[in-house]
Coordinates of N, CA and C in Angstrom, one line a residue:
M1 N -28.0 52.9 26.8 CA -28.4 51.4 26.3 C -27.2 50.8 26.7
Q2 N -25.9 51.1 26.6 CA -24.8 50.2 27.0 C -24.8 49.7 28.4
D3 N -25.1 50.7 29.3 CA -25.4 50.2 30.6 C -26.2 49.1 30.8
R4 N -27.3 49.0 30.1 CA -28.2 47.9 30.4 C -27.8 46.7 29.6
F5 N -27.0 46.8 28.7 CA -26.0 45.7 28.1 C -25.1 45.0 29.1
T6 N -24.5 45.8 29.6 CA -23.5 45.4 30.6 C -24.1 44.9 31.8
D7 N -25.3 45.4 32.2 CA -26.0 45.2 33.3 C -26.4 43.5 33.0
G8 N -26.9 43.3 31.8 CA -27.3 42.1 31.6 C -26.2 41.0 31.8
F9 N -25.1 41.3 31.4 CA -24.0 40.4 31.6 C -23.7 40.1 33.1
Q10 N -23.6 41.1 34.0 CA -23.4 41.1 35.5 C -24.6 40.2 35.9
F11 N -26.0 40.4 35.5 CA -27.0 39.6 36.0 C -26.7 38.2 35.8
F12 N -26.6 38.0 34.3 CA -26.3 36.6 33.8 C -25.3 36.0 34.4
N13 N -24.0 36.5 34.7 CA -22.9 36.0 35.5 C -23.1 35.5 36.9
N14 N -24.1 36.2 37.5 CA -24.5 35.9 38.7 C -25.8 35.0 38.9
G15 N -26.2 34.4 37.9 CA -27.3 33.5 37.8 C -28.7 34.0 38.1
R16 N -28.6 35.5 37.8 CA -29.9 36.0 37.7 C -30.5 36.3 36.3
F17 N -30.9 35.1 35.7 CA -31.2 35.0 34.4 C -32.3 35.8 34.0
F18 N -33.5 35.9 35.0 CA -34.7 36.7 34.5 C -34.2 38.1 34.4
D19 N -33.3 38.7 35.3 CA -33.0 40.0 35.2 C -32.0 40.4 34.0
A20 N -31.3 39.5 33.7 CA -30.5 39.5 32.5 C -31.4 39.7 31.3
H21 N -32.5 38.8 31.2 CA -33.4 39.0 30.2 C -33.9 40.3 30.1
E22 N -34.6 40.8 31.1 CA -34.9 42.2 31.4 C -34.0 43.3 30.6
A23 N -32.9 43.2 31.3 CA -31.8 44.3 30.8 C -31.6 44.2 29.3
W24 N -31.3 43.0 28.7 CA -31.1 42.7 27.3 C -32.3 42.9 26.4
E25 N -33.5 42.8 27.0 CA -34.7 43.1 26.3 C -35.0 44.6 25.9
D26 N -34.4 45.3 27.0 CA -34.5 46.8 26.7 C -33.5 47.3 25.6
V27 N -32.3 46.6 25.7 CA -31.3 47.0 24.6 C -32.0 46.5 23.3
W28 N -32.4 45.2 23.2 CA -32.9 44.6 22.1 C -34.1 45.7 21.5
R29 N -34.8 46.1 22.3 CA -36.1 47.1 21.8 C -35.7 48.1 21.2
E30 N -34.5 48.7 21.5 CA -33.8 49.9 20.9 C -33.1 49.6 19.8
S31 N -32.6 48.3 19.4 CA -31.8 48.1 18.7 C -32.3 48.1 17.0
T32 N -31.4 48.3 16.1 CA -31.8 48.1 14.7 C -30.7 47.3 14.0
G33 N -31.0 46.9 12.8 CA -30.2 46.2 12.0 C -29.6 44.9 12.3
P34 N -28.2 44.3 12.0 CA -28.0 43.1 12.2 C -27.9 42.7 13.6
E35 N -27.5 43.6 14.4 CA -27.3 43.3 15.9 C -28.6 42.8 16.5
R36 N -29.8 43.4 16.1 CA -31.0 43.1 16.8 C -31.2 41.5 16.7
R37 N -31.0 40.8 15.7 CA -31.0 39.3 16.0 C -30.1 38.7 17.0
W38 N -28.9 39.2 17.0 CA -27.9 38.7 18.0 C -28.4 38.9 19.4
L39 N -28.9 40.1 19.6 CA -29.5 40.5 21.0 C -30.7 39.7 21.3
Q40 N -31.6 39.4 20.4 CA -32.6 38.5 20.6 C -32.3 37.4 21.0
G41 N -31.2 36.6 20.4 CA -30.5 35.3 20.9 C -30.3 35.4 22.2
L42 N -29.7 36.6 22.7 CA -29.2 36.8 24.3 C -30.5 36.7 25.2
V43 N -31.3 37.4 24.8 CA -32.6 37.4 25.4 C -33.4 36.1 25.7
Q44 N -33.3 35.3 24.5 CA -33.6 34.0 24.5 C -33.0 33.2 25.4
M45 N -31.8 33.3 25.4 CA -30.7 32.4 26.1 C -31.0 32.4 27.6
A46 N -31.2 33.9 28.0 CA -31.6 34.2 29.3 C -32.9 33.7 29.8
V47 N -34.0 33.8 28.8 CA -35.3 33.2 29.3 C -35.1 31.7 29.5
A48 N -34.3 31.2 28.6 CA -34.4 29.6 28.6 C -33.9 29.2 29.8
L49 N -32.7 29.8 30.2 CA -31.9 29.4 31.5 C -32.7 29.7 32.7
H50 N -33.7 30.8 32.7 CA -34.5 31.1 33.8 C -35.5 29.9 33.9
H51 N -36.2 29.6 32.7 CA -37.0 28.4 32.7 C -36.5 27.3 33.4
E52 N -35.2 27.0 33.1 CA -34.7 25.7 33.5 C -34.4 26.0 35.1
S53 N -34.2 26.9 35.4 CA -33.7 27.3 36.7 C -35.0 27.1 37.7
V54 N -36.3 27.2 37.1 CA -37.5 27.1 37.9 C -38.2 25.7 37.6
G55 N -37.4 24.8 36.8 CA -38.1 23.4 36.5 C -38.6 23.5 35.2
N56 N -39.0 24.4 34.5 CA -39.8 24.2 33.3 C -38.8 23.9 32.2
R57 N -38.6 22.7 32.1 CA -37.6 21.9 31.1 C -38.3 22.1 29.7
L58 N -39.6 21.9 29.4 CA -40.1 21.8 28.2 C -39.9 23.4 27.6
G59 N -40.4 24.5 28.3 CA -40.1 25.9 28.1 C -38.8 26.3 27.6
A60 N -37.9 25.8 28.6 CA -36.3 26.0 28.5 C -35.9 25.5 27.0
S61 N -36.3 24.3 26.9 CA -36.0 23.7 25.4 C -36.4 24.3 24.3
S62 N -37.6 24.8 24.3 CA -38.2 25.7 23.3 C -37.6 26.8 23.0
V63 N -37.5 27.6 23.8 CA -36.7 28.9 23.8 C -35.2 28.7 23.4
L64 N -34.7 27.8 23.9 CA -33.2 27.5 23.8 C -33.0 27.2 22.3
A65 N -33.8 26.6 21.9 CA -33.8 26.1 20.4 C -34.1 27.5 19.4
R66 N -34.7 28.5 19.7 CA -34.8 29.8 19.1 C -33.5 30.5 19.4
A67 N -33.0 30.5 20.6 CA -32.0 31.2 20.8 C -30.8 30.7 19.8
V68 N -30.5 29.3 19.8 CA -29.3 28.7 19.0 C -29.7 29.4 17.5
T69 N -30.8 29.2 17.2 CA -31.3 29.8 15.7 C -30.8 31.3 15.6
N70 N -31.1 32.0 16.3 CA -31.0 33.3 16.3 C -29.2 33.6 16.4
L71 N -28.6 32.9 17.2 CA -27.2 33.3 17.2 C -26.4 32.5 16.1
A72 N -27.0 31.6 15.5 CA -26.3 30.9 14.3 C -25.9 31.8 13.2
G73 N -26.6 32.9 12.7 CA -25.9 33.7 11.7 C -25.4 34.9 12.1
C74 N -24.9 34.8 13.2 CA -24.2 36.1 13.8 C -22.6 35.9 13.4
P75 N -22.0 36.9 13.6 CA -20.4 36.9 13.5 C -19.8 36.0 14.7
A76 N -18.7 35.7 14.6 CA -18.1 35.0 15.7 C -17.8 35.8 16.8
A77 N -17.8 37.1 16.8 CA -17.6 37.9 18.0 C -18.5 39.2 17.7
V78 N -19.1 39.7 18.6 CA -19.9 41.1 18.5 C -19.8 41.6 19.9
R79 N -19.4 43.0 19.8 CA -19.2 43.8 21.1 C -18.2 43.1 21.9
G80 N -17.3 42.3 21.4 CA -16.2 41.7 22.4 C -16.8 40.3 23.1
I81 N -18.0 40.0 22.7 CA -18.4 38.7 23.4 C -18.3 37.6 22.2
Y82 N -17.7 36.6 22.5 CA -17.6 35.3 21.8 C -18.9 34.5 21.5
V83 N -19.5 34.9 20.5 CA -20.7 34.3 20.3 C -20.5 32.8 20.1
R84 N -19.4 32.3 19.2 CA -19.3 30.8 19.0 C -19.2 30.1 20.2
Q85 N -18.5 30.8 21.3 CA -18.2 30.2 22.6 C -19.8 30.0 23.3
I86 N -20.6 31.0 23.2 CA -22.0 31.0 23.8 C -22.7 29.7 22.9
Q87 N -22.5 29.7 21.6 CA -23.3 28.6 20.9 C -22.7 27.3 21.6
A88 N -21.5 27.3 21.5 CA -21.0 25.7 22.1 C -21.4 25.4 23.4
D89 N -21.6 26.6 24.3 CA -22.0 26.2 25.7 C -23.6 25.9 25.6
L90 N -24.5 26.6 24.8 CA -25.7 26.2 24.6 C -26.0 24.9 24.1
D91 N -25.2 24.4 23.1 CA -25.3 23.1 22.6 C -25.0 22.1 23.8
N92 N -24.2 22.4 24.7 CA -23.9 21.5 25.7 C -25.0 21.5 26.7
V93 N -25.7 22.6 26.9 CA -26.8 22.7 27.8 C -28.1 21.9 27.2
R94 N -28.3 21.9 25.9 CA -29.3 21.1 25.0 C -29.1 19.8 25.1
K95 N -27.9 19.4 25.2 CA -27.5 17.8 25.4 C -27.8 17.2 26.8
Q96 N -27.9 18.0 27.8 CA -28.1 17.5 29.0 C -29.4 16.9 29.2

């Protein structure tokens, strides 16, 4: 499961948002407990940015709002990832 988590970040950082979504969704499906909501936020973030990349602004906006909601209740950092920075970045995307 950890490899798919890391794969997701590699895809994401290379602008392969759909592939990131697929990788993180695999991890999310197997997750339990509080981490599940945070992982769902990552999946939704990747889906939103994929929608944006193909010109579906309405779909991007809708999914991005759900991602922000799911990330809002999470700790400041999870698995070494700074969730608060992700939230700030998503807020900037929403304002564009």
